Short mmCIF file of C-alpha atoms in Angstrom, two decimals:
data_model
loop_
_atom_site.label_atom_id
_atom_site.label_comp_id
_atom_site.label_asym_id
_atom_site.label_seq_id
_atom_site.Cartn_x
_atom_site.Cartn_y
_atom_site.Cartn_z
CA MET A 1 -58.84 -18.50 39.82
CA SER A 2 -56.03 -17.70 37.44
CA PRO A 3 -55.79 -19.97 34.40
CA ALA A 4 -53.38 -22.88 34.58
CA PRO A 5 -49.99 -22.16 33.13
CA THR A 6 -49.42 -23.31 29.57
CA VAL A 7 -46.27 -24.59 27.89
CA ARG A 8 -45.97 -21.10 26.40
CA ASP A 9 -46.08 -19.55 29.88
CA ALA A 10 -43.43 -21.98 31.14
CA ALA A 11 -41.24 -21.40 28.17
CA PHE A 12 -41.27 -17.57 28.69
CA ASP A 13 -40.45 -18.23 32.36
CA VAL A 14 -37.41 -20.23 31.30
CA LEU A 15 -36.23 -17.44 29.00
CA ARG A 16 -36.66 -14.88 31.79
CA ARG A 17 -34.77 -17.08 34.23
CA PHE A 18 -31.72 -16.86 31.95
CA GLY A 19 -32.08 -13.17 31.30
CA ALA A 20 -33.50 -13.10 27.72
CA THR A 21 -34.81 -9.76 26.79
CA THR A 22 -35.08 -9.82 22.97
CA VAL A 23 -36.30 -12.19 20.28
CA PHE A 24 -35.31 -11.89 16.61
CA ALA A 25 -37.75 -13.25 14.06
CA ASN A 26 -39.33 -13.21 10.64
CA PRO A 27 -42.62 -14.84 11.70
CA GLY A 28 -44.69 -17.45 9.93
CA SER A 29 -48.05 -19.07 10.68
CA THR A 30 -46.52 -21.87 12.75
CA GLU A 31 -45.25 -19.25 15.23
CA ILE A 32 -48.50 -17.27 15.63
CA ALA A 33 -49.51 -19.08 18.81
CA LEU A 34 -46.15 -18.27 20.40
CA LEU A 35 -45.73 -14.64 19.32
CA THR A 36 -49.27 -13.17 19.43
CA ASP A 37 -49.62 -11.01 22.60
CA LEU A 38 -45.90 -11.38 23.32
CA PRO A 39 -45.24 -10.31 26.98
CA ASP A 40 -44.16 -6.71 27.32
CA ASP A 41 -40.83 -7.64 28.94
CA LEU A 42 -39.68 -9.36 25.74
CA GLU A 43 -38.77 -7.14 22.79
CA PHE A 44 -39.66 -8.37 19.38
CA VAL A 45 -37.22 -7.45 16.54
CA LEU A 46 -38.40 -7.97 13.00
CA ALA A 47 -35.99 -8.83 10.18
CA LEU A 48 -37.15 -9.15 6.55
CA HIS A 49 -35.19 -12.31 5.83
CA GLU A 50 -34.27 -15.26 8.03
CA GLY A 51 -30.57 -14.84 7.17
CA SER A 52 -30.83 -11.38 8.69
CA VAL A 53 -32.68 -12.78 11.70
CA VAL A 54 -29.81 -15.05 12.53
CA GLY A 55 -27.19 -12.51 11.52
CA MET A 56 -28.61 -9.86 13.86
CA ALA A 57 -28.93 -12.37 16.67
CA THR A 58 -25.30 -13.33 16.10
CA GLY A 59 -24.16 -9.75 16.43
CA TRP A 60 -26.29 -9.33 19.56
CA ALA A 61 -24.88 -12.55 21.10
CA LEU A 62 -21.27 -11.48 20.37
CA ALA A 63 -21.86 -8.02 21.87
CA ASN A 64 -23.32 -9.46 25.07
CA ASP A 65 -21.28 -12.70 25.23
CA ARG A 66 -24.47 -14.64 26.04
CA PRO A 67 -27.19 -16.43 24.08
CA ALA A 68 -29.56 -14.52 21.78
CA VAL A 69 -32.98 -15.86 20.90
CA ALA A 70 -34.03 -16.37 17.26
CA ILE A 71 -37.23 -17.73 15.90
CA LEU A 72 -37.57 -19.37 12.45
CA HIS A 73 -40.48 -20.65 10.44
CA THR A 74 -40.54 -24.38 9.77
CA THR A 75 -38.82 -25.64 6.55
CA ALA A 76 -38.86 -22.37 4.59
CA GLY A 77 -37.44 -20.18 7.40
CA LEU A 78 -34.93 -22.72 8.63
CA GLY A 79 -33.79 -23.43 5.05
CA ASN A 80 -33.24 -19.72 4.39
CA ALA A 81 -31.22 -19.45 7.63
CA VAL A 82 -29.02 -22.51 7.40
CA GLY A 83 -26.03 -20.60 5.89
CA ALA A 84 -26.33 -17.93 8.64
CA LEU A 85 -26.50 -20.68 11.29
CA ALA A 86 -23.34 -22.24 9.91
CA THR A 87 -21.70 -18.78 10.14
CA ALA A 88 -22.95 -18.41 13.73
CA ARG A 89 -21.38 -21.70 14.73
CA VAL A 90 -17.94 -20.92 13.20
CA ASN A 91 -18.15 -17.39 14.71
CA ARG A 92 -18.79 -19.05 18.08
CA ALA A 93 -22.02 -17.16 18.63
CA PRO A 94 -24.41 -18.66 21.27
CA LEU A 95 -27.92 -18.78 19.88
CA VAL A 96 -31.13 -20.37 21.17
CA VAL A 97 -33.20 -20.94 18.02
CA LEU A 98 -36.85 -21.86 18.14
CA VAL A 99 -38.08 -23.56 14.93
CA GLY A 100 -41.83 -23.70 14.30
CA GLN A 101 -43.50 -26.94 13.14
CA GLN A 102 -46.96 -27.92 11.95
CA ASP A 103 -49.59 -29.03 14.45
CA ARG A 104 -48.41 -32.18 16.24
CA ARG A 105 -51.87 -33.79 16.05
CA HIS A 106 -51.84 -34.32 12.28
CA LEU A 107 -48.12 -34.42 11.46
CA ALA A 108 -48.50 -38.01 10.44
CA LEU A 109 -50.68 -36.88 7.47
CA GLU A 110 -47.93 -34.40 6.38
CA PRO A 111 -50.25 -31.36 6.05
CA PHE A 112 -49.32 -28.12 4.33
CA LEU A 113 -46.18 -26.49 5.97
CA THR A 114 -45.07 -29.76 7.53
CA GLY A 115 -41.35 -29.47 8.41
CA ASN A 116 -40.11 -32.86 7.18
CA ARG A 117 -36.97 -33.91 9.05
CA LEU A 118 -36.09 -30.39 10.20
CA ASP A 119 -33.16 -31.76 12.24
CA ASP A 120 -31.54 -33.06 9.08
CA LEU A 121 -32.18 -29.76 7.23
CA ALA A 122 -30.21 -27.88 9.85
CA ARG A 123 -27.28 -30.26 10.33
CA PRO A 124 -24.41 -29.88 10.80
CA ALA A 125 -24.68 -26.21 11.75
CA PRO A 126 -26.27 -26.44 15.19
CA VAL A 127 -24.28 -27.53 18.25
CA TRP A 128 -27.47 -29.29 19.60
CA ILE A 129 -30.95 -30.08 18.29
CA ALA A 130 -34.07 -31.11 20.25
CA GLU A 131 -37.48 -32.28 19.13
CA PRO A 132 -39.32 -32.57 22.52
CA PRO A 133 -41.32 -35.82 22.58
CA ARG A 134 -44.13 -34.10 24.56
CA PRO A 135 -45.43 -30.50 24.73
CA GLN A 136 -44.50 -30.48 28.44
CA ASP A 137 -40.83 -31.16 27.52
CA VAL A 138 -40.50 -27.90 25.53
CA PRO A 139 -39.53 -25.63 28.52
CA GLY A 140 -36.87 -28.06 29.58
CA ALA A 141 -35.47 -28.32 26.05
CA LEU A 142 -35.25 -24.54 26.00
CA ALA A 143 -33.32 -24.50 29.26
CA ARG A 144 -30.92 -27.11 28.05
CA ALA A 145 -30.58 -25.29 24.66
CA TRP A 146 -29.46 -22.19 26.58
CA HIS A 147 -26.66 -24.18 28.27
CA GLU A 148 -25.70 -26.07 25.09
CA ALA A 149 -25.45 -22.74 23.19
CA ARG A 150 -23.45 -21.11 25.91
CA GLU A 151 -21.12 -24.07 26.60
CA HIS A 152 -20.45 -25.02 22.97
CA ARG A 153 -20.70 -21.47 21.59
CA GLY A 154 -23.06 -21.99 18.68
CA PRO A 155 -26.74 -22.29 17.76
CA ALA A 156 -28.87 -24.79 19.69
CA LEU A 157 -32.19 -25.62 17.99
CA VAL A 158 -35.53 -26.56 19.57
CA ILE A 159 -38.28 -27.66 17.12
CA VAL A 160 -41.75 -26.99 18.49
CA PRO A 161 -45.12 -27.96 16.90
CA MET A 162 -47.50 -25.00 16.82
CA ASP A 163 -50.14 -26.62 19.07
CA ASP A 164 -47.71 -27.33 21.86
CA TRP A 165 -47.80 -23.74 23.20
CA ALA A 166 -51.37 -23.95 24.33
CA GLU A 167 -50.96 -27.34 26.17
CA PRO A 168 -50.86 -27.31 29.97
CA ALA A 169 -47.38 -27.09 31.43
CA GLY A 170 -45.99 -29.96 33.44
CA VAL A 171 -45.83 -27.92 36.67
CA ASP A 172 -44.99 -30.94 38.80
CA GLU A 173 -42.14 -32.07 36.55
CA PRO A 174 -38.57 -31.15 37.37
CA LEU A 175 -36.88 -28.98 34.72
CA PRO A 176 -34.22 -31.26 33.13
CA ALA A 177 -31.50 -28.60 33.12
CA PRO A 178 -29.48 -26.77 35.76
CA ALA A 179 -30.74 -23.37 36.94
CA LYS A 180 -27.12 -22.20 36.81
CA LEU A 181 -24.04 -23.62 35.14
CA VAL A 182 -20.58 -22.45 36.16
CA ARG A 183 -17.49 -23.34 34.14
CA ALA A 184 -14.17 -23.47 35.95
CA THR A 185 -11.57 -21.42 34.17
CA ALA A 186 -8.38 -21.92 36.18
CA ALA A 187 -5.56 -23.51 34.24
CA GLU A 188 -3.95 -26.56 35.91
CA PRO A 189 -0.38 -25.94 37.12
CA ALA A 190 0.84 -29.07 35.33
CA VAL A 191 -0.51 -27.80 32.00
CA LEU A 192 1.06 -24.36 32.48
CA ALA A 193 4.33 -26.05 33.35
CA GLU A 194 4.29 -28.08 30.13
CA LEU A 195 3.52 -25.00 28.07
CA ALA A 196 6.28 -23.02 29.86
CA GLU A 197 8.73 -25.83 29.02
CA PHE A 198 7.58 -25.81 25.40
CA LEU A 199 8.33 -22.11 25.09
CA GLY A 200 11.31 -22.07 27.46
CA THR A 201 13.31 -24.64 25.44
CA ALA A 202 12.83 -22.77 22.20
CA SER A 203 15.52 -20.42 20.83
CA ASN A 204 13.14 -18.38 18.67
CA PRO A 205 9.46 -18.81 19.54
CA VAL A 206 6.54 -17.06 17.83
CA LEU A 207 2.91 -16.54 18.75
CA VAL A 208 -0.20 -16.83 16.62
CA ALA A 209 -3.43 -15.22 17.89
CA GLY A 210 -6.91 -16.02 16.72
CA ALA A 211 -10.57 -15.23 17.07
CA GLY A 212 -10.87 -17.38 20.22
CA ALA A 213 -8.60 -15.01 22.07
CA ASP A 214 -10.69 -11.90 21.33
CA ASP A 215 -11.50 -10.73 24.87
CA ALA A 216 -9.85 -8.23 27.21
CA GLU A 217 -8.27 -10.82 29.58
CA SER A 218 -6.77 -12.86 26.72
CA TRP A 219 -5.38 -9.69 25.14
CA ARG A 220 -3.72 -8.72 28.43
CA GLY A 221 -2.32 -12.20 28.87
CA LEU A 222 -1.07 -12.48 25.31
CA THR A 223 0.49 -8.94 25.46
CA ALA A 224 2.35 -9.93 28.65
CA LEU A 225 3.45 -13.26 27.12
CA ALA A 226 4.66 -11.56 23.94
CA GLY A 227 6.59 -9.07 26.02
CA LYS A 228 8.32 -11.85 28.03
CA LEU A 229 9.18 -13.76 24.86
CA ALA A 230 10.19 -10.65 22.89
CA CYS A 231 8.67 -12.31 19.87
CA PRO A 232 6.45 -11.37 16.93
CA VAL A 233 2.72 -12.09 17.08
CA TRP A 234 0.82 -13.06 13.98
CA GLN A 235 -2.94 -13.07 13.50
CA GLU A 236 -4.47 -16.21 12.01
CA ALA A 237 -5.40 -16.09 8.37
CA PHE A 238 -9.16 -15.52 7.78
CA GLY A 239 -9.63 -14.76 11.48
CA ALA A 240 -13.17 -13.58 12.18
CA ARG A 241 -12.04 -11.58 15.18
CA ALA A 242 -8.71 -10.04 16.31
CA GLY A 243 -6.89 -12.00 18.95
CA PHE A 244 -4.20 -9.42 19.73
CA PRO A 245 -3.93 -5.57 19.57
CA GLN A 246 -2.99 -4.86 16.00
CA ASP A 247 -1.32 -1.54 16.75
CA HIS A 248 1.11 -3.25 19.17
CA PRO A 249 4.76 -2.87 18.19
CA GLN A 250 5.19 -6.67 18.17
CA PHE A 251 2.21 -7.36 15.85
CA ALA A 252 3.60 -8.85 12.66
CA GLY A 253 0.47 -8.91 10.58
CA HIS A 254 -1.88 -11.61 9.21
CA LEU A 255 -0.51 -15.05 8.39
CA PRO A 256 -0.56 -16.03 4.65
CA ALA A 257 -3.40 -18.36 3.66
CA GLY A 258 -1.17 -20.66 1.56
CA ARG A 259 1.35 -23.15 2.87
CA GLU A 260 4.30 -21.92 0.88
CA GLU A 261 4.05 -18.32 2.10
CA LEU A 262 3.15 -19.57 5.64
CA ARG A 263 6.44 -21.55 5.76
CA LYS A 264 8.28 -18.41 4.79
CA ALA A 265 6.48 -16.29 7.45
CA LEU A 266 7.28 -18.75 10.23
CA SER A 267 10.78 -19.63 8.92
CA GLY A 268 13.48 -19.51 11.62
CA HIS A 269 11.05 -20.12 14.49
CA ASP A 270 11.55 -23.38 16.28
CA ALA A 271 8.35 -23.13 18.37
CA VAL A 272 4.89 -21.84 17.38
CA LEU A 273 2.22 -21.30 20.02
CA SER A 274 -1.27 -20.75 18.43
CA VAL A 275 -3.78 -19.27 20.85
CA GLY A 276 -7.45 -19.21 20.05
CA ALA A 277 -6.90 -20.38 16.49
CA PRO A 278 -6.68 -23.63 14.57
CA VAL A 279 -3.44 -24.83 13.12
CA PHE A 280 -3.68 -23.45 10.44
CA ARG A 281 -6.60 -21.95 8.58
CA GLN A 282 -5.84 -22.08 4.84
CA TYR A 283 -7.20 -21.29 1.42
CA PRO A 284 -6.47 -22.49 -1.27
CA ARG A 285 -4.96 -25.93 -0.76
CA GLU A 286 -1.20 -26.15 -1.37
CA PRO A 287 1.03 -29.17 -0.91
CA GLY A 288 3.64 -29.53 1.83
CA GLN A 289 3.90 -29.04 5.57
CA PHE A 290 2.76 -25.93 7.46
CA THR A 291 6.25 -25.21 8.84
CA GLU A 292 9.82 -26.13 8.09
CA PRO A 293 11.28 -29.33 9.59
CA GLY A 294 12.17 -29.03 13.26
CA THR A 295 9.52 -26.48 14.21
CA ARG A 296 7.34 -27.62 17.07
CA ILE A 297 3.73 -26.42 17.28
CA ALA A 298 1.32 -26.13 20.21
CA VAL A 299 -2.27 -24.84 20.39
CA VAL A 300 -4.39 -23.44 23.20
CA THR A 301 -8.10 -23.29 22.44
CA ASP A 302 -11.38 -23.88 24.18
CA ASP A 303 -12.87 -25.33 20.94
CA PRO A 304 -12.62 -29.12 21.02
CA ASN A 305 -12.93 -29.30 17.23
CA GLU A 306 -10.05 -26.89 16.78
CA ALA A 307 -7.90 -28.93 19.20
CA HIS A 308 -8.83 -32.28 17.71
CA ARG A 309 -8.07 -31.41 14.10
CA SER A 310 -4.88 -29.38 14.63
CA PRO A 311 -1.65 -31.34 13.67
CA VAL A 312 0.42 -30.17 16.61
CA ASP A 313 2.85 -31.54 19.16
CA LEU A 314 0.77 -30.30 22.12
CA ALA A 315 -2.85 -29.29 22.29
CA VAL A 316 -4.31 -27.68 25.40
CA LEU A 317 -8.11 -27.48 25.64
CA ALA A 318 -8.72 -24.45 27.83
CA ARG A 319 -9.86 -20.88 27.61
CA PRO A 320 -7.04 -18.67 26.39
CA SER A 321 -7.98 -16.13 29.04
CA ALA A 322 -7.20 -18.78 31.77
CA VAL A 323 -3.83 -19.72 30.28
CA CYS A 324 -2.07 -16.70 28.85
CA GLY A 325 -1.66 -14.48 31.91
CA PRO A 326 -0.51 -17.25 34.31
CA LEU A 327 1.81 -18.61 31.58
CA ALA A 328 3.37 -15.22 31.13
CA GLU A 329 4.22 -15.19 34.88
CA LEU A 330 6.10 -18.47 34.52
CA ILE A 331 8.17 -17.40 31.49
CA PRO A 332 11.54 -15.67 32.13
CA ALA A 333 11.94 -12.48 30.15
CA ARG A 334 14.06 -12.72 27.04
CA GLU A 335 16.31 -9.95 25.82
CA ALA A 336 14.91 -8.26 22.79
CA GLY A 337 17.01 -8.40 19.67
CA SER A 338 18.05 -5.38 17.64
CA GLU A 339 15.77 -6.23 14.72
CA ARG A 340 12.22 -4.80 14.58
CA ILE A 341 9.75 -7.67 15.04
CA GLY A 342 6.51 -5.92 14.23
CA ARG A 343 5.17 -4.47 11.04
CA THR A 344 5.39 -0.89 9.70
CA VAL A 345 2.20 0.68 8.43
CA GLU A 346 2.33 3.60 5.95
CA LEU A 347 -1.02 5.16 5.27
CA PRO A 348 -1.76 6.47 1.80
CA GLY A 349 -2.35 10.18 1.35
CA ALA A 350 -5.01 11.76 -0.78
CA PRO A 351 -5.15 10.75 -4.44
CA GLU A 352 -4.27 13.21 -7.17
CA PRO A 353 -7.11 15.59 -8.02
CA GLY A 354 -9.56 13.89 -10.31
CA ALA A 355 -8.07 10.39 -9.76
CA PRO A 356 -10.61 7.64 -9.13
CA LEU A 357 -11.08 6.42 -5.63
CA ALA A 358 -9.43 3.08 -4.70
CA PRO A 359 -10.23 1.10 -1.47
CA GLU A 360 -6.87 2.07 0.13
CA TYR A 361 -7.91 5.74 0.16
CA VAL A 362 -11.10 4.82 2.00
CA PHE A 363 -9.12 2.69 4.55
CA GLY A 364 -6.45 5.44 4.96
CA LEU A 365 -9.11 7.86 6.06
CA LEU A 366 -10.76 5.32 8.35
CA ALA A 367 -7.40 4.52 9.97
CA ARG A 368 -6.81 8.24 10.69
CA GLN A 369 -10.37 9.03 11.85
CA LEU A 370 -11.83 5.96 13.54
CA PRO A 371 -12.02 6.16 17.34
CA LYS A 372 -9.88 3.61 19.10
CA ASP A 373 -12.85 1.64 20.40
CA ALA A 374 -14.59 1.41 16.96
CA VAL A 375 -15.81 -1.97 15.78
CA VAL A 376 -15.19 -2.67 12.13
CA VAL A 377 -17.43 -5.39 10.65
CA GLU A 378 -15.95 -6.57 7.30
CA GLU A 379 -17.58 -8.16 4.29
CA SER A 380 -15.57 -6.97 1.30
CA PRO A 381 -13.60 -9.97 0.11
CA SER A 382 -11.63 -8.30 -2.67
CA SER A 383 -10.31 -5.55 -0.35
CA ARG A 384 -9.96 -7.38 2.96
CA PRO A 385 -6.18 -7.68 2.78
CA LEU A 386 -5.96 -3.93 2.39
CA LEU A 387 -8.24 -3.39 5.29
CA HIS A 388 -6.18 -5.64 7.47
CA ALA A 389 -2.97 -3.85 6.38
CA LEU A 390 -4.21 -0.35 7.02
CA VAL A 391 -6.96 -0.43 9.75
CA PRO A 392 -5.84 -2.15 13.01
CA ALA A 393 -8.14 -3.59 15.63
CA ARG A 394 -7.04 -1.69 18.71
CA GLU A 395 -9.42 -3.09 21.32
CA PRO A 396 -11.18 -6.44 21.81
CA LEU A 397 -14.07 -6.90 19.40
CA GLY A 398 -12.45 -4.27 17.21
CA PHE A 399 -12.89 -6.45 14.13
CA LEU A 400 -15.55 -8.89 13.12
CA SER A 401 -16.24 -10.89 10.00
CA ALA A 402 -18.01 -14.06 8.93
CA ALA A 403 -15.80 -16.97 10.00
CA MET A 404 -17.67 -19.27 7.63
CA GLY A 405 -16.85 -17.15 4.57
CA GLY A 406 -20.39 -16.90 3.21
CA LEU A 407 -21.85 -13.58 2.31
CA GLY A 408 -24.80 -11.81 3.95
CA PHE A 409 -23.35 -11.59 7.44
CA GLY A 410 -21.86 -8.15 7.70
CA VAL A 411 -24.86 -5.76 7.62
CA PRO A 412 -27.18 -7.73 10.01
CA ALA A 413 -24.19 -8.48 12.34
CA ALA A 414 -23.30 -4.84 12.62
CA ILE A 415 -26.97 -4.03 13.41
CA GLY A 416 -27.10 -6.77 16.00
CA LEU A 417 -23.99 -5.51 17.75
CA ARG A 418 -25.59 -2.15 18.41
CA MET A 419 -28.95 -3.67 19.23
CA GLY A 420 -27.08 -5.75 21.84
CA GLY A 421 -26.31 -2.58 23.73
CA LEU A 422 -22.72 -2.10 22.54
CA LYS A 423 -21.91 1.60 23.26
CA ARG A 424 -19.18 1.83 20.67
CA PRO A 425 -18.94 3.12 17.12
CA VAL A 426 -19.84 0.37 14.63
CA VAL A 427 -18.71 0.59 11.05
CA ALA A 428 -19.59 -2.04 8.53
CA VAL A 429 -17.24 -2.15 5.45
CA ILE A 430 -19.17 -4.01 2.75
CA GLY A 431 -18.77 -4.78 -0.89
CA ASP A 432 -21.68 -3.83 -3.11
CA GLY A 433 -22.07 -7.48 -4.19
CA SER A 434 -21.97 -8.60 -0.55
CA SER A 435 -24.53 -6.08 0.50
CA LEU A 436 -27.19 -7.50 -1.79
CA TYR A 437 -27.22 -10.80 0.23
CA SER A 438 -28.79 -9.05 3.26
CA ILE A 439 -29.90 -5.60 2.11
CA GLN A 440 -33.22 -6.18 3.80
CA ALA A 441 -31.54 -5.81 7.20
CA LEU A 442 -31.34 -2.01 6.60
CA TRP A 443 -35.06 -1.77 7.16
CA SER A 444 -34.63 -3.19 10.65
CA ALA A 445 -31.78 -0.74 11.35
CA ALA A 446 -33.92 2.18 10.32
CA HIS A 447 -37.12 1.01 12.01
CA TYR A 448 -35.41 0.27 15.33
CA GLY A 449 -33.17 3.33 15.32
CA VAL A 450 -29.76 1.52 15.14
CA GLY A 451 -26.95 3.92 14.67
CA VAL A 452 -24.54 2.01 12.48
CA LEU A 453 -22.49 3.37 9.60
CA VAL A 454 -22.49 1.03 6.55
CA ILE A 455 -19.73 1.91 4.05
CA VAL A 456 -20.40 0.12 0.76
CA LEU A 457 -17.49 -0.12 -1.61
CA ALA A 458 -19.24 0.01 -4.93
CA ASN A 459 -17.27 -1.31 -7.91
CA GLY A 460 -20.28 -2.66 -9.79
CA GLY A 461 -19.36 -6.32 -9.72
CA TYR A 462 -17.94 -9.32 -7.94
CA ALA A 463 -14.37 -8.12 -7.81
CA ILE A 464 -13.05 -11.09 -5.83
CA MET A 465 -14.58 -13.50 -8.27
CA ASP A 466 -13.07 -11.62 -11.22
CA LYS A 467 -9.67 -11.88 -9.53
CA LEU A 468 -10.03 -15.57 -8.87
CA ALA A 469 -11.08 -16.22 -12.43
CA ALA A 470 -8.05 -14.29 -13.74
CA ARG A 471 -5.68 -16.28 -11.43
CA HIS A 472 -7.22 -19.54 -12.51
CA GLY A 473 -6.70 -18.49 -16.16
CA GLU A 474 -3.03 -17.74 -15.37
CA ARG A 475 -2.49 -21.17 -13.80
CA THR A 476 -4.26 -23.13 -16.55
CA ALA A 477 -3.41 -20.87 -19.53
CA ALA A 478 -7.16 -20.93 -20.29
CA GLY A 479 -7.65 -17.21 -20.45
CA GLY A 480 -9.53 -16.63 -17.22
CA LYS A 481 -12.63 -15.11 -18.76
CA ALA A 482 -15.44 -14.73 -16.22
CA PRO A 483 -18.91 -15.55 -17.57
CA TRP A 484 -20.77 -13.34 -15.10
CA PRO A 485 -21.58 -9.71 -15.93
CA GLY A 486 -21.09 -6.65 -13.79
CA PHE A 487 -24.03 -4.83 -12.25
CA ASP A 488 -23.24 -1.19 -12.55
CA GLU A 489 -26.98 -0.51 -12.71
CA VAL A 490 -27.42 -1.39 -8.99
CA SER A 491 -27.64 1.61 -6.63
CA VAL A 492 -27.12 0.40 -3.12
CA SER A 493 -27.83 3.88 -1.73
CA GLY A 494 -31.08 3.88 -3.76
CA LEU A 495 -32.03 0.42 -2.32
CA ALA A 496 -31.22 1.67 1.14
CA LYS A 497 -33.51 4.70 0.75
CA SER A 498 -36.34 2.45 -0.51
CA LEU A 499 -36.04 0.47 2.75
CA GLY A 500 -36.31 3.68 4.81
CA CYS A 501 -32.62 3.89 5.55
CA PRO A 502 -30.80 7.21 5.06
CA ALA A 503 -28.08 6.90 2.40
CA ARG A 504 -25.48 9.05 0.69
CA ARG A 505 -23.05 8.52 -2.19
CA ALA A 506 -19.46 9.70 -2.40
CA GLU A 507 -17.63 9.72 -5.72
CA THR A 508 -14.60 11.86 -4.73
CA TYR A 509 -12.06 11.81 -1.94
CA GLU A 510 -13.32 15.18 -0.76
CA GLU A 511 -16.93 14.00 -0.56
CA LEU A 512 -15.89 10.83 1.35
CA GLU A 513 -13.69 12.87 3.81
CA SER A 514 -16.52 15.33 4.37
CA VAL A 515 -19.02 12.61 5.29
CA LEU A 516 -16.60 10.83 7.59
CA ASN A 517 -15.66 14.07 9.31
CA GLU A 518 -19.35 14.67 9.91
CA VAL A 519 -20.44 11.22 11.04
CA LEU A 520 -17.54 9.45 12.81
CA PRO A 521 -17.14 11.81 15.81
CA THR A 522 -20.74 11.21 16.92
CA LEU A 523 -21.22 7.61 15.70
CA ALA A 524 -21.26 5.99 19.11
CA ALA A 525 -24.29 8.04 20.15
CA ARG A 526 -25.99 7.95 16.75
CA THR A 527 -29.55 6.58 16.69
CA GLU A 528 -30.03 6.58 12.94
CA PRO A 529 -28.22 4.29 10.45
CA LEU A 530 -26.43 5.65 7.46
CA VAL A 531 -25.39 3.91 4.26
CA LEU A 532 -22.43 5.55 2.60
CA GLU A 533 -21.97 4.19 -0.90
CA VAL A 534 -18.48 4.88 -2.15
CA ALA A 535 -17.67 4.56 -5.85
CA VAL A 536 -14.34 2.73 -5.99
CA THR A 537 -12.20 1.11 -8.67
CA ALA A 538 -12.19 -2.64 -8.79
#
């Protein structure tokens, strides 16, 4: 007779039912019973830090548009990953996260490695947390976590004591979750009519696109809507993904992050429709209203939190992909004015011989040489505005960054995108300071043969922090002296090589151009990562 199925067996069956193929982990002792002799149909991916575990799973989930599975080790592992979980939530990445716990049978004695109140440690990052009351409830909790992660687009946590896996499964118990969940995506005619009236009664409307509209259907719908309205389209400030083709003639650029400049950008428009973006993402805080008096604002988003906190005249809670195309069909075409409504991009040429490299020269080369379907993963805060200005996202998922703003996302997310089966060139543009938050992820890229190009802009310090300190000094007349030192001694290419990842360093424009000419044409098919450290001015 075959042995009776265990909770572990049933849990793996649940993961298979929903199509899980890969688990990302940095294992600890409380996960040994789960992971030892892992079934051959589940691939185990090792990361050297829990932040990279969640970052890689986030990239994988975004590449596949379905949940990824991550495993964390009780308090220490979950604590290390909380920032990455918060980023995953704001990036709308569906994750099923298993968190190990000490043996249930002596938890009351708080033995070594007890995860004390793990649910509180994780909050508020997860969209859902479960601590199954019995071992037999673990498979059902996993099934529900899959739906919660998918529906609410964020990490769903299941906390499992280490002895639960060997317990007999509740084979006669119904699984407390649907085998399949289908979400209706059709927009109601009455809602479309109200949005059509909102836009139709405006004399000078404008569109704002955000990360929530970053899919092919939303891009098609928004492009058609912009064409009908003959209006400019802005990208939300600090958008983690591009909601509109940024090489389109009606693309106006990225909205300013402060209210004063935002009012100027939207001046003259009497109706603003924000699609897939909150109204409005800002930093730093400035007084006043978002728009000038008399401007009406509406938002279309499938994120209830975005809808609930947006100070608008009309909020529509629906998938942008279900709204934009049908709405465009209802809108009568407007006659385009004589003024250009999009932006003009002038790429910098090569610097003078012997002149130091600045980030704009790096981005100018990327803009000229990147394939149209390339994915740029950004984590270079001091040069992000330049990247936005010079390197457009030309296809859905053409741009990705950490929506939460914390560092350590870029390198593992880029790796996770390619591990998720994305057959597109992936280039991570990372500051040298940012790279140090998740440098361990390069080992995983090298070990698993993940062909990403990581361009590290090395200026030997925290350039964005230096800028902020200087601005603070200007405002307060205090001098703006930063107390932190630079770190010119750090060699990111050297660190990469020590982790088994191939790396090169470019100090001149010619060296940079040579490497890009060599690598970019074959990047989509590349099976080996490369770190390209570029010495740039701050």
